[in-house]
Coordinates of C-alpha atoms and ligand atoms in Angstrom, one line a residue:
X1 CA 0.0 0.0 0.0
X2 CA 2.0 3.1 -1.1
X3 CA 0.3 6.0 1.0
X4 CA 1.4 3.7 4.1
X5 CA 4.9 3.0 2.5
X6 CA 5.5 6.8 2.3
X7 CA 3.9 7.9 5.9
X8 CA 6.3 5.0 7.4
X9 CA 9.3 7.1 5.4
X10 CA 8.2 10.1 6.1
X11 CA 7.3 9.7 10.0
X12 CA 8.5 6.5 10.8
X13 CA 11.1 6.5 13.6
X14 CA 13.2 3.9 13.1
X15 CA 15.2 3.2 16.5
X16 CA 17.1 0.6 15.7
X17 CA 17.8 -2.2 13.1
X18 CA 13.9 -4.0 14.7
X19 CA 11.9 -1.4 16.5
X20 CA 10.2 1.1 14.5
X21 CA 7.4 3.8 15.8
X22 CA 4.7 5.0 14.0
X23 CA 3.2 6.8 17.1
X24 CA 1.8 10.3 15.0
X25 CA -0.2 8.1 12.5
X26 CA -1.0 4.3 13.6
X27 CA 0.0 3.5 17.0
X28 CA -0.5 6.3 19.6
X29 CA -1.9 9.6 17.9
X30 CA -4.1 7.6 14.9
X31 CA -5.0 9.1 11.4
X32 CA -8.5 7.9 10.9
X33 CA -9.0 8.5 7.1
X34 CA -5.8 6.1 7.0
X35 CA -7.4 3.7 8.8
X36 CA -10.3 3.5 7.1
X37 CA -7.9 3.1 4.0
X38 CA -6.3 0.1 5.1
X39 CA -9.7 -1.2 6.5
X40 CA -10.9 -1.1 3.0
X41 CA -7.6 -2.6 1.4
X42 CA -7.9 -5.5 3.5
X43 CA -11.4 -5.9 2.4
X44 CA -10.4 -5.8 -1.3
X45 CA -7.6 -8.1 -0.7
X46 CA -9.9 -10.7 1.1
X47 CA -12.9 -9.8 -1.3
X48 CA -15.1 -12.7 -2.2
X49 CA -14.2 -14.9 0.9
X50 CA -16.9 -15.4 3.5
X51 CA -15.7 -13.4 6.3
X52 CA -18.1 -13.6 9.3
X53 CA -15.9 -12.1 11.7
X54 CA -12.6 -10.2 12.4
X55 CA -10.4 -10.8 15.1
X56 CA -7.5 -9.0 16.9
X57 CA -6.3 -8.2 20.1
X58 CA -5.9 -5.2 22.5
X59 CA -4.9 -2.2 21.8
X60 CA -3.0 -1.8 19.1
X61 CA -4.8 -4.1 16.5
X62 CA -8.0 -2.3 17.3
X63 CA -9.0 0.5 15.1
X64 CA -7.8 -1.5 12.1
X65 CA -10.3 -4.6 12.8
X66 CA -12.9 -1.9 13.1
X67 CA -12.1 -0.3 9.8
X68 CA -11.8 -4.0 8.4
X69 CA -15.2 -4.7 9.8
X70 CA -16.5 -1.5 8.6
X71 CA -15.3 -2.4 5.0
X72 CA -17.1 -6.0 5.3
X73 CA -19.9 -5.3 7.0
X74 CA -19.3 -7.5 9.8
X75 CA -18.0 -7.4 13.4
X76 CA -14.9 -7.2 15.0
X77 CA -14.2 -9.1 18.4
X78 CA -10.5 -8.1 20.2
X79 CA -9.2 -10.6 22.8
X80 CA -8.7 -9.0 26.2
X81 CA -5.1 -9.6 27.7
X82 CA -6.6 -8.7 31.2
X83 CA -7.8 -11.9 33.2
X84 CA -11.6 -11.8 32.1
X85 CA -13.5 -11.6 35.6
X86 CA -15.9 -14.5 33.8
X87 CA -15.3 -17.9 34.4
X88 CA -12.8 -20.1 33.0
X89 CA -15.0 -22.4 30.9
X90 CA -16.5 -18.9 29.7
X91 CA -13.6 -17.9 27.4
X92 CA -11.3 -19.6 24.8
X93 CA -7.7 -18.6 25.6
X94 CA -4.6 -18.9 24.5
X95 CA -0.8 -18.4 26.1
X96 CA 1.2 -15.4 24.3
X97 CA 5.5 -14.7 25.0
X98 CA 5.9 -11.5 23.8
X99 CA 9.9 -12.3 22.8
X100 CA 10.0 -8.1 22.5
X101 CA 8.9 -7.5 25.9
X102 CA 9.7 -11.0 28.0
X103 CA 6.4 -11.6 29.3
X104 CA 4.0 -14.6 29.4
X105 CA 0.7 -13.7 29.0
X106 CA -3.2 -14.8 28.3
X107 CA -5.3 -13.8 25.6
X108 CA -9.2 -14.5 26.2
X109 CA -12.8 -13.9 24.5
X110 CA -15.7 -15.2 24.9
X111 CA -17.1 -17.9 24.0
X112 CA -20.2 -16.2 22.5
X113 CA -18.9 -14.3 20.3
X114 CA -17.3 -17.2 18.5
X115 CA -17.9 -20.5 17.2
X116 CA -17.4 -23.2 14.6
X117 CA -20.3 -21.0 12.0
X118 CA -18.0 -18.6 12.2
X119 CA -14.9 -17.6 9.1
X120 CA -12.5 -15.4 10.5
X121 CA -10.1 -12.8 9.9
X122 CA -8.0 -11.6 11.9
X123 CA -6.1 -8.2 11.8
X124 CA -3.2 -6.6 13.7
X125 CA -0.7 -3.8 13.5
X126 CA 2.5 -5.2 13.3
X127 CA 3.5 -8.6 12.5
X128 CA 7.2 -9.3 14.5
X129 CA 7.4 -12.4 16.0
X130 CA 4.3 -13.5 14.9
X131 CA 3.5 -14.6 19.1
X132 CA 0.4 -12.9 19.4
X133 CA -0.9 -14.0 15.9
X134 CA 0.0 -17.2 16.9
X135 CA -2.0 -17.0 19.8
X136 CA -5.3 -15.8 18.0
X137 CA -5.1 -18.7 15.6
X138 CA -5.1 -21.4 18.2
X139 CA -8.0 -19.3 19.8
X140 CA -9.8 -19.9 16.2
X141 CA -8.7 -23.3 15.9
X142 CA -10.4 -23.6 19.5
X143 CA -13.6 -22.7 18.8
X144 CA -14.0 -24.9 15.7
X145 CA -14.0 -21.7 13.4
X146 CA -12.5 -21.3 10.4
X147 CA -9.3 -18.9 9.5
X148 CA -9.6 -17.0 6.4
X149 CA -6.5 -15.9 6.9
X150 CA -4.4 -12.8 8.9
X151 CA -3.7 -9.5 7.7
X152 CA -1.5 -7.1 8.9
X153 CA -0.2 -3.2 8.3
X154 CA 3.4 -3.5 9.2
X155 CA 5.4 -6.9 8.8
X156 CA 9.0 -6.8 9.9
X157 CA 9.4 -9.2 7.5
X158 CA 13.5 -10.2 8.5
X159 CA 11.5 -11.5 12.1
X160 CA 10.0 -15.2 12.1
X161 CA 6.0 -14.4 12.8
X162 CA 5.7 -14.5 8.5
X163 CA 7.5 -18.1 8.7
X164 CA 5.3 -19.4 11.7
X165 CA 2.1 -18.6 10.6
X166 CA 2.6 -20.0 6.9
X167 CA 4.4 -22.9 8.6
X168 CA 0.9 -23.6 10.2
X169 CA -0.8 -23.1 6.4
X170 CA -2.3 -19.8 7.2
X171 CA -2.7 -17.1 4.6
X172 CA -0.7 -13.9 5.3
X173 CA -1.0 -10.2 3.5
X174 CA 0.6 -7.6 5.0
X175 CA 0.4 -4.1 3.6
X176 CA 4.0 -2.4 4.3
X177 CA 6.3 -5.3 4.2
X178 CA 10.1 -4.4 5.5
X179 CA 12.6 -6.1 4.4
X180 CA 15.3 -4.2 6.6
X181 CA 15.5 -0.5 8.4
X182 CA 18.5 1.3 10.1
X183 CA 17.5 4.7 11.5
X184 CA 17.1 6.7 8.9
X185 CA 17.0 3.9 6.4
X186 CA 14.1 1.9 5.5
X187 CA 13.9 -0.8 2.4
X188 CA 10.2 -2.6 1.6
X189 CA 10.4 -5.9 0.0
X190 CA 10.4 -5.6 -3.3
X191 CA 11.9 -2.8 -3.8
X192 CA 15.4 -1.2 -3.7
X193 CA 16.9 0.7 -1.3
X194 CA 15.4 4.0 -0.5
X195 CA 16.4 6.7 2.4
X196 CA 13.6 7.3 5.2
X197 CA 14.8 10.7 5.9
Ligands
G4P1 P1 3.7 -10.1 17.5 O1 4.6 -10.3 16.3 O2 2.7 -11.2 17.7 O3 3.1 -8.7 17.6 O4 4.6 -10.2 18.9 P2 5.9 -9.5 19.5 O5 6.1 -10.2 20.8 O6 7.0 -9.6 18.6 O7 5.5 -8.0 19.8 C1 5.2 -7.5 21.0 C2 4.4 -6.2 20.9 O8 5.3 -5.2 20.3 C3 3.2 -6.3 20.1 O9 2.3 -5.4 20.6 C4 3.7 -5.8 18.7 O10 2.6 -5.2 17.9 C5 4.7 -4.7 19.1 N1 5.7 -4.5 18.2 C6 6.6 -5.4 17.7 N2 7.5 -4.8 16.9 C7 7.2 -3.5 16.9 C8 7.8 -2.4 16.3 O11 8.8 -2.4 15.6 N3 7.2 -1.2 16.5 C9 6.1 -1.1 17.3 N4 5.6 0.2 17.4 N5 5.5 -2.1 17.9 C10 6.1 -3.3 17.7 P3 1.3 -5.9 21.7 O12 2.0 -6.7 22.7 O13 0.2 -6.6 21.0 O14 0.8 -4.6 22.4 P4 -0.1 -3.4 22.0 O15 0.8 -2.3 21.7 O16 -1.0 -3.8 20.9 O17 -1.0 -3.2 23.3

């Protein structure tokens, strides 16, 4: 998506060689019109598959399953990383280790808004590691649903989360795909070496 390849070069902070931050656009501040944008695009990509629902979790992934549910027509459900105060047999759930930050923790929704009527796609911000993707899939897999596929706005795509998801024969798009960054050096995949700054 080249309006999202340029606002990454233009306010992209690249702070090292696997952290970038998009804080005055996607993560922090957001730029709605944008994210109605990439709601749509991940509507035209998926176009013509059966999507009943789109999933992500909190917070990040948020306002780009909205647009994507916007764009389809359909809702979006974000897993909670707080311990739901509903019982255990309640939720479907799923262990996440974030490798950036060094934590283990639980992602949970209910088990009404899901089930095995339902075709899913889910949606995040950035695809790293892939650990919290990973996580949402076995959520999916859980409730007897079926996964349409994932798509994402950012992929670092020289970290694994691209390998383990495919690795488990799910369909991934990503929209800005990087295939390495410096500060103030970004190149996309596909594409030869241009200067962020
Ligand atoms: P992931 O690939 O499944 O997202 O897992 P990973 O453990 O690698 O990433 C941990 C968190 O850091 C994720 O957010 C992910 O979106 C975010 N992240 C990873 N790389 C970058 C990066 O280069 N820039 C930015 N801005 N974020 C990055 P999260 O734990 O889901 O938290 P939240 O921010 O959505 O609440």
């Amino acid at each position: 998506m080249k309006v999202l390849q340029e606002r990454i070069r233009q306010e992209g902070l690249i702070l090292s060689e696997t952290v970038l931050k998009v804080d005055s656009f996607l993560n922090h501040q957001v730029d709605t019109q944008l994210a109605l944008a990439i709601g749509q695009e991940f509507a035209r990509i998926f176009a013509g598959r059966p999507i009943t629902k789109v999933l992500t979790v909190e917070a990040s992934g948020i306002q780009f399953a909205m647009a994507a549910g916007i764009a389809l027509n359909v809702p979006f459900i974000y897993a909670k990383k707080k311990k739901a105060v509903t019982l255990a047999e309640d939720v479907y759930s799923a262990e996440v280790h974030s490798f950036t930050r060094q934590e283990t923790y639980r992602i949970s929704i209910s088990r009404k808004y899901l089930g095995p009527e339902d075709r899913v796609l889910i949606v995040d911000d950035f695809l790293a590691t892939g650990a919290a993707l990973v996580g949402l899939t076995d959520i999916v897999a859980e409730a007897g649903a079926e996964l349409v596929g994932v798509g994402c706005v950012i992929e670092k795509s020289f970290q694994e989360g691209r390998g383990l998801l495919e690795q488990r024969g799910v369909e991934v798009h990503a929209l800005a795909r990087i295939a390495e960054m410096a500060p103030g050096f970004v190149r996309f995949v596909e594409e030869n070496a241009v200067h962020a700054e």
